[in-house]
């Protein structure tokens, strides 16, 4: 399995969104020099954050954002890319607090969200080779949580919230061993969306190799 960074956009208008766990509060320390991220797992301290890092975290506290929206065209492409790199570095350091959401630009809401469940949780979207047979991890449970389905497994450090039928179609097809190519052929979805859903499920550990 090859780990790849998710693209910011695509012709299908897939969006990769970032937010903080709902139980995480963001605030400044008493000197106003460091950001404190507080939650049930303790407090993370980010010393002397740049303006764009502070803005990103405050906005992520309120809900999912596209990191590309933080880039300032007036600063030039190089400066914007530098800011983007700095933000990504901070988010990787606090990845156990960061929710990753896949969305479509169709005003119907998010497709799925990968939620960290452990302090050492590290998520990266994964690309499964086109002919590799995979299936849903056998001990993954599927329950209803509000308006979403929740996939979880005690051995994993992420949960996956399924917000839309498109993601559930892919999950249901993974009940039996299949390949990404077969999923693309069978699922009634654009190929890129099918593979993005699979990539998030695989990155969260919800799939295993099948013989």
PDB file of C-alpha atoms in Angstrom:
ATOM      1  CA  UNK A   1       0.000   0.000   0.000  1.00  0.00           C
ATOM      2  CA  UNK A   2       1.510   3.308  -1.077  1.00  0.00           C
ATOM      3  CA  UNK A   3       0.717   6.377   1.036  1.00  0.00           C
ATOM      4  CA  UNK A   4       0.080   9.528  -0.972  1.00  0.00           C
ATOM      5  CA  UNK A   5      -0.847  13.075   0.037  1.00  0.00           C
ATOM      6  CA  UNK A   6      -4.422  14.009  -0.907  1.00  0.00           C
ATOM      7  CA  UNK A   7      -4.911  16.546  -3.689  1.00  0.00           C
ATOM      8  CA  UNK A   8      -6.567  19.823  -2.833  1.00  0.00           C
ATOM      9  CA  UNK A   9      -8.877  19.796  -5.860  1.00  0.00           C
ATOM     10  CA  UNK A  10      -9.758  17.716  -8.906  1.00  0.00           C
ATOM     11  CA  UNK A  11     -11.904  17.988 -12.066  1.00  0.00           C
ATOM     12  CA  UNK A  12     -14.654  16.238 -10.085  1.00  0.00           C
ATOM     13  CA  UNK A  13     -14.330  18.985  -7.471  1.00  0.00           C
ATOM     14  CA  UNK A  14     -13.425  16.711  -4.622  1.00  0.00           C
ATOM     15  CA  UNK A  15     -12.458  18.716  -1.554  1.00  0.00           C
ATOM     16  CA  UNK A  16     -10.218  17.531   1.267  1.00  0.00           C
ATOM     17  CA  UNK A  17     -11.228  19.358   4.439  1.00  0.00           C
ATOM     18  CA  UNK A  18      -9.562  19.708   7.828  1.00  0.00           C
ATOM     19  CA  UNK A  19     -11.107  20.383  11.232  1.00  0.00           C
ATOM     20  CA  UNK A  20     -10.411  19.813  14.914  1.00  0.00           C
ATOM     21  CA  UNK A  21     -12.207  17.292  17.072  1.00  0.00           C
ATOM     22  CA  UNK A  22     -15.350  18.850  18.535  1.00  0.00           C
ATOM     23  CA  UNK A  23     -13.987  18.393  22.070  1.00  0.00           C
ATOM     24  CA  UNK A  24     -10.919  20.538  21.319  1.00  0.00           C
ATOM     25  CA  UNK A  25     -10.772  24.177  22.413  1.00  0.00           C
ATOM     26  CA  UNK A  26      -8.244  26.654  20.989  1.00  0.00           C
ATOM     27  CA  UNK A  27      -6.951  29.646  22.958  1.00  0.00           C
ATOM     28  CA  UNK A  28      -3.877  31.725  23.742  1.00  0.00           C
ATOM     29  CA  UNK A  29      -1.744  31.324  26.835  1.00  0.00           C
ATOM     30  CA  UNK A  30      -1.582  34.128  29.402  1.00  0.00           C
ATOM     31  CA  UNK A  31       1.304  35.826  27.620  1.00  0.00           C
ATOM     32  CA  UNK A  32      -0.373  35.577  24.221  1.00  0.00           C
ATOM     33  CA  UNK A  33       2.727  33.868  22.827  1.00  0.00           C
ATOM     34  CA  UNK A  34       1.535  30.287  22.390  1.00  0.00           C
ATOM     35  CA  UNK A  35      -1.661  28.590  21.263  1.00  0.00           C
ATOM     36  CA  UNK A  36      -3.139  26.004  23.599  1.00  0.00           C
ATOM     37  CA  UNK A  37      -5.304  23.189  22.227  1.00  0.00           C
ATOM     38  CA  UNK A  38      -7.194  21.640  25.122  1.00  0.00           C
ATOM     39  CA  UNK A  39      -9.302  18.497  25.159  1.00  0.00           C
ATOM     40  CA  UNK A  40      -9.947  15.204  26.982  1.00  0.00           C
ATOM     41  CA  UNK A  41      -6.525  13.892  25.974  1.00  0.00           C
ATOM     42  CA  UNK A  42      -4.702  16.837  27.517  1.00  0.00           C
ATOM     43  CA  UNK A  43      -3.281  20.109  26.206  1.00  0.00           C
ATOM     44  CA  UNK A  44      -1.034  20.691  23.205  1.00  0.00           C
ATOM     45  CA  UNK A  45       1.094  23.841  23.116  1.00  0.00           C
ATOM     46  CA  UNK A  46       2.144  25.504  19.857  1.00  0.00           C
ATOM     47  CA  UNK A  47       4.858  28.064  20.486  1.00  0.00           C
ATOM     48  CA  UNK A  48       4.915  31.337  18.518  1.00  0.00           C
ATOM     49  CA  UNK A  49       2.532  30.235  15.764  1.00  0.00           C
ATOM     50  CA  UNK A  50       2.530  32.184  12.534  1.00  0.00           C
ATOM     51  CA  UNK A  51      -0.543  34.228  11.673  1.00  0.00           C
ATOM     52  CA  UNK A  52      -1.720  31.665   9.129  1.00  0.00           C
ATOM     53  CA  UNK A  53      -1.303  28.786  11.612  1.00  0.00           C
ATOM     54  CA  UNK A  54      -3.306  30.638  14.258  1.00  0.00           C
ATOM     55  CA  UNK A  55      -6.015  31.487  11.723  1.00  0.00           C
ATOM     56  CA  UNK A  56      -6.167  27.896  10.480  1.00  0.00           C
ATOM     57  CA  UNK A  57      -6.568  26.431  13.971  1.00  0.00           C
ATOM     58  CA  UNK A  58      -9.202  28.960  15.044  1.00  0.00           C
ATOM     59  CA  UNK A  59     -11.182  28.273  11.870  1.00  0.00           C
ATOM     60  CA  UNK A  60     -10.762  24.514  12.253  1.00  0.00           C
ATOM     61  CA  UNK A  61     -12.205  24.807  15.750  1.00  0.00           C
ATOM     62  CA  UNK A  62     -15.418  26.062  14.143  1.00  0.00           C
ATOM     63  CA  UNK A  63     -15.633  23.402  11.426  1.00  0.00           C
ATOM     64  CA  UNK A  64     -14.013  21.890   8.313  1.00  0.00           C
ATOM     65  CA  UNK A  65     -11.905  24.157   6.113  1.00  0.00           C
ATOM     66  CA  UNK A  66      -9.925  23.901   2.874  1.00  0.00           C
ATOM     67  CA  UNK A  67      -6.311  24.737   3.580  1.00  0.00           C
ATOM     68  CA  UNK A  68      -5.949  26.254   0.124  1.00  0.00           C
ATOM     69  CA  UNK A  69      -8.375  28.992   1.169  1.00  0.00           C
ATOM     70  CA  UNK A  70      -5.773  30.228   3.659  1.00  0.00           C
ATOM     71  CA  UNK A  71      -3.270  31.073   0.974  1.00  0.00           C
ATOM     72  CA  UNK A  72      -3.068  34.757   0.154  1.00  0.00           C
ATOM     73  CA  UNK A  73      -2.542  35.430  -3.585  1.00  0.00           C
ATOM     74  CA  UNK A  74      -1.145  38.882  -2.829  1.00  0.00           C
ATOM     75  CA  UNK A  75       1.753  37.244  -1.007  1.00  0.00           C
ATOM     76  CA  UNK A  76       2.854  35.429  -4.153  1.00  0.00           C
ATOM     77  CA  UNK A  77       2.853  31.738  -4.975  1.00  0.00           C
ATOM     78  CA  UNK A  78       6.118  31.003  -3.173  1.00  0.00           C
ATOM     79  CA  UNK A  79       5.026  32.707   0.050  1.00  0.00           C
ATOM     80  CA  UNK A  80       1.662  30.960  -0.108  1.00  0.00           C
ATOM     81  CA  UNK A  81       3.302  27.563  -0.550  1.00  0.00           C
ATOM     82  CA  UNK A  82       5.630  28.259   2.378  1.00  0.00           C
ATOM     83  CA  UNK A  83       2.625  29.100   4.581  1.00  0.00           C
ATOM     84  CA  UNK A  84       0.860  25.946   3.424  1.00  0.00           C
ATOM     85  CA  UNK A  85       3.913  23.846   4.311  1.00  0.00           C
ATOM     86  CA  UNK A  86       4.137  25.409   7.775  1.00  0.00           C
ATOM     87  CA  UNK A  87       0.443  24.719   8.459  1.00  0.00           C
ATOM     88  CA  UNK A  88       0.780  21.097   7.313  1.00  0.00           C
ATOM     89  CA  UNK A  89       3.789  20.622   9.601  1.00  0.00           C
ATOM     90  CA  UNK A  90       1.807  21.842  12.623  1.00  0.00           C
ATOM     91  CA  UNK A  91      -1.215  19.710  11.729  1.00  0.00           C
ATOM     92  CA  UNK A  92       0.938  16.600  11.435  1.00  0.00           C
ATOM     93  CA  UNK A  93       2.266  17.257  14.941  1.00  0.00           C
ATOM     94  CA  UNK A  94      -1.290  17.380  16.343  1.00  0.00           C
ATOM     95  CA  UNK A  95      -2.825  14.817  14.005  1.00  0.00           C
ATOM     96  CA  UNK A  96      -4.521  13.046  16.944  1.00  0.00           C
ATOM     97  CA  UNK A  97      -6.777  16.126  17.148  1.00  0.00           C
ATOM     98  CA  UNK A  98      -7.424  16.560  13.421  1.00  0.00           C
ATOM     99  CA  UNK A  99     -10.466  15.272  11.522  1.00  0.00           C
ATOM    100  CA  UNK A 100     -10.037  14.681   7.801  1.00  0.00           C
ATOM    101  CA  UNK A 101     -13.174  15.031   5.683  1.00  0.00           C
ATOM    102  CA  UNK A 102     -13.868  14.170   2.047  1.00  0.00           C
ATOM    103  CA  UNK A 103     -16.467  16.383   0.397  1.00  0.00           C
ATOM    104  CA  UNK A 104     -17.922  17.193  -3.007  1.00  0.00           C
ATOM    105  CA  UNK A 105     -18.671  20.655  -4.300  1.00  0.00           C
ATOM    106  CA  UNK A 106     -22.367  19.884  -4.772  1.00  0.00           C
ATOM    107  CA  UNK A 107     -23.830  21.502  -1.638  1.00  0.00           C
ATOM    108  CA  UNK A 108     -24.985  18.118  -0.297  1.00  0.00           C
ATOM    109  CA  UNK A 109     -22.568  17.997   2.587  1.00  0.00           C
ATOM    110  CA  UNK A 110     -19.523  15.853   3.377  1.00  0.00           C
ATOM    111  CA  UNK A 111     -19.114  12.300   2.104  1.00  0.00           C
ATOM    112  CA  UNK A 112     -17.153  10.853   5.006  1.00  0.00           C
ATOM    113  CA  UNK A 113     -14.900  11.911   7.871  1.00  0.00           C
ATOM    114  CA  UNK A 114     -11.911  10.151   9.432  1.00  0.00           C
ATOM    115  CA  UNK A 115     -11.856  10.910  13.170  1.00  0.00           C
ATOM    116  CA  UNK A 116      -8.822  10.204  15.391  1.00  0.00           C
ATOM    117  CA  UNK A 117      -9.608   8.009  18.381  1.00  0.00           C
ATOM    118  CA  UNK A 118      -6.172   7.633  19.977  1.00  0.00           C
ATOM    119  CA  UNK A 119      -3.378   9.932  21.040  1.00  0.00           C
ATOM    120  CA  UNK A 120      -0.903   8.360  18.611  1.00  0.00           C
ATOM    121  CA  UNK A 121      -3.349   8.426  15.675  1.00  0.00           C
ATOM    122  CA  UNK A 122      -1.681   9.347  12.374  1.00  0.00           C
ATOM    123  CA  UNK A 123      -3.734   9.448   9.173  1.00  0.00           C
ATOM    124  CA  UNK A 124      -2.670   9.526   5.546  1.00  0.00           C
ATOM    125  CA  UNK A 125      -4.901   8.760   2.595  1.00  0.00           C
ATOM    126  CA  UNK A 126      -3.738   5.523   0.928  1.00  0.00           C
ATOM    127  CA  UNK A 127      -3.739   4.298  -2.648  1.00  0.00           C
ATOM    128  CA  UNK A 128      -4.507   0.598  -3.025  1.00  0.00           C
ATOM    129  CA  UNK A 129      -2.917  -0.947  -6.150  1.00  0.00           C
ATOM    130  CA  UNK A 130      -5.576  -1.402  -8.816  1.00  0.00           C
ATOM    131  CA  UNK A 131      -5.459  -5.224  -8.825  1.00  0.00           C
ATOM    132  CA  UNK A 132      -4.919  -5.818  -5.103  1.00  0.00           C
ATOM    133  CA  UNK A 133      -7.820  -7.657  -3.494  1.00  0.00           C
ATOM    134  CA  UNK A 134      -9.028  -6.025  -0.297  1.00  0.00           C
ATOM    135  CA  UNK A 135     -12.049  -6.241   1.924  1.00  0.00           C
ATOM    136  CA  UNK A 136     -13.509  -4.578   4.995  1.00  0.00           C
ATOM    137  CA  UNK A 137     -11.609  -5.539   8.143  1.00  0.00           C
ATOM    138  CA  UNK A 138     -13.626  -8.422   9.655  1.00  0.00           C
ATOM    139  CA  UNK A 139     -13.981  -6.956  13.155  1.00  0.00           C
ATOM    140  CA  UNK A 140     -15.110  -3.501  12.035  1.00  0.00           C
ATOM    141  CA  UNK A 141     -18.523  -2.635  13.462  1.00  0.00           C
ATOM    142  CA  UNK A 142     -21.072  -0.384  11.762  1.00  0.00           C
ATOM    143  CA  UNK A 143     -23.508   1.532  13.939  1.00  0.00           C
ATOM    144  CA  UNK A 144     -25.761   4.551  13.565  1.00  0.00           C
ATOM    145  CA  UNK A 145     -24.554   7.802  15.122  1.00  0.00           C
ATOM    146  CA  UNK A 146     -26.983  10.670  14.616  1.00  0.00           C
ATOM    147  CA  UNK A 147     -27.341  11.187  10.876  1.00  0.00           C
ATOM    148  CA  UNK A 148     -24.240   9.148  10.042  1.00  0.00           C
ATOM    149  CA  UNK A 149     -23.032   5.576  10.063  1.00  0.00           C
ATOM    150  CA  UNK A 150     -19.989   4.970  12.247  1.00  0.00           C
ATOM    151  CA  UNK A 151     -17.258   2.467  11.363  1.00  0.00           C
ATOM    152  CA  UNK A 152     -14.938   1.558  14.206  1.00  0.00           C
ATOM    153  CA  UNK A 153     -12.701  -1.195  15.497  1.00  0.00           C
ATOM    154  CA  UNK A 154     -11.084  -1.463  18.913  1.00  0.00           C
ATOM    155  CA  UNK A 155      -7.689  -2.200  17.358  1.00  0.00           C
ATOM    156  CA  UNK A 156      -7.675   0.975  15.265  1.00  0.00           C
ATOM    157  CA  UNK A 157      -6.908   4.572  16.200  1.00  0.00           C
ATOM    158  CA  UNK A 158      -9.421   6.106  13.807  1.00  0.00           C
ATOM    159  CA  UNK A 159     -13.169   5.972  13.350  1.00  0.00           C
ATOM    160  CA  UNK A 160     -14.901   6.723  10.059  1.00  0.00           C
ATOM    161  CA  UNK A 161     -18.183   8.614   9.905  1.00  0.00           C
ATOM    162  CA  UNK A 162     -20.194   7.882   6.768  1.00  0.00           C
ATOM    163  CA  UNK A 163     -22.299  10.930   5.936  1.00  0.00           C
ATOM    164  CA  UNK A 164     -23.652  10.073   2.479  1.00  0.00           C
ATOM    165  CA  UNK A 165     -24.904   6.994   0.564  1.00  0.00           C
ATOM    166  CA  UNK A 166     -21.987   7.208  -1.879  1.00  0.00           C
ATOM    167  CA  UNK A 167     -19.537   6.172   0.848  1.00  0.00           C
ATOM    168  CA  UNK A 168     -21.859   3.473   2.176  1.00  0.00           C
ATOM    169  CA  UNK A 169     -22.097   1.923  -1.306  1.00  0.00           C
ATOM    170  CA  UNK A 170     -18.334   1.467  -1.317  1.00  0.00           C
ATOM    171  CA  UNK A 171     -18.366   0.071   2.238  1.00  0.00           C
ATOM    172  CA  UNK A 172     -21.052  -2.452   1.297  1.00  0.00           C
ATOM    173  CA  UNK A 173     -19.056  -3.636  -1.738  1.00  0.00           C
ATOM    174  CA  UNK A 174     -16.081  -4.249   0.549  1.00  0.00           C
ATOM    175  CA  UNK A 175     -18.034  -6.928   2.420  1.00  0.00           C
ATOM    176  CA  UNK A 176     -16.452  -9.351  -0.087  1.00  0.00           C
ATOM    177  CA  UNK A 177     -12.884  -9.404  -1.459  1.00  0.00           C
ATOM    178  CA  UNK A 178     -12.584  -7.028  -4.385  1.00  0.00           C
ATOM    179  CA  UNK A 179     -10.080  -4.833  -6.193  1.00  0.00           C
ATOM    180  CA  UNK A 180     -10.106  -1.075  -6.793  1.00  0.00           C
ATOM    181  CA  UNK A 181     -10.657  -1.743 -10.502  1.00  0.00           C
ATOM    182  CA  UNK A 182     -13.683  -3.899  -9.715  1.00  0.00           C
ATOM    183  CA  UNK A 183     -15.048  -1.283  -7.318  1.00  0.00           C
ATOM    184  CA  UNK A 184     -14.796   1.385 -10.000  1.00  0.00           C
ATOM    185  CA  UNK A 185     -16.620  -0.873 -12.465  1.00  0.00           C
ATOM    186  CA  UNK A 186     -19.461  -1.830 -10.104  1.00  0.00           C
ATOM    187  CA  UNK A 187     -20.018   1.248  -7.918  1.00  0.00           C
ATOM    188  CA  UNK A 188     -22.531   3.718  -9.444  1.00  0.00           C
ATOM    189  CA  UNK A 189     -20.117   6.593  -8.833  1.00  0.00           C
ATOM    190  CA  UNK A 190     -17.426   8.516 -10.679  1.00  0.00           C
ATOM    191  CA  UNK A 191     -14.191   6.522 -10.530  1.00  0.00           C
ATOM    192  CA  UNK A 192     -12.299   9.276  -8.740  1.00  0.00           C
ATOM    193  CA  UNK A 193     -14.869   9.470  -5.964  1.00  0.00           C
ATOM    194  CA  UNK A 194     -14.905   5.688  -5.520  1.00  0.00           C
ATOM    195  CA  UNK A 195     -11.114   5.591  -5.222  1.00  0.00           C
ATOM    196  CA  UNK A 196     -11.045   8.579  -2.849  1.00  0.00           C
ATOM    197  CA  UNK A 197     -13.532   6.854  -0.549  1.00  0.00           C
ATOM    198  CA  UNK A 198     -11.484   3.648  -0.671  1.00  0.00           C
ATOM    199  CA  UNK A 199      -8.309   5.644  -0.013  1.00  0.00           C
ATOM    200  CA  UNK A 200      -9.775   7.142   3.147  1.00  0.00           C
ATOM    201  CA  UNK A 201     -11.091   3.791   4.392  1.00  0.00           C
ATOM    202  CA  UNK A 202      -7.733   2.128   3.720  1.00  0.00           C
ATOM    203  CA  UNK A 203      -5.787   4.980   5.306  1.00  0.00           C
ATOM    204  CA  UNK A 204      -7.915   4.648   8.441  1.00  0.00           C
ATOM    205  CA  UNK A 205      -7.169   0.908   8.579  1.00  0.00           C
ATOM    206  CA  UNK A 206     -10.716  -0.168   7.768  1.00  0.00           C
ATOM    207  CA  UNK A 207      -9.587  -2.504   4.966  1.00  0.00           C
ATOM    208  CA  UNK A 208      -7.264  -5.505   4.895  1.00  0.00           C
ATOM    209  CA  UNK A 209      -5.637  -7.487   2.108  1.00  0.00           C
ATOM    210  CA  UNK A 210      -7.748 -10.423   0.924  1.00  0.00           C
ATOM    211  CA  UNK A 211      -6.383 -13.678  -0.456  1.00  0.00           C
TER     212      UNK A 211
END
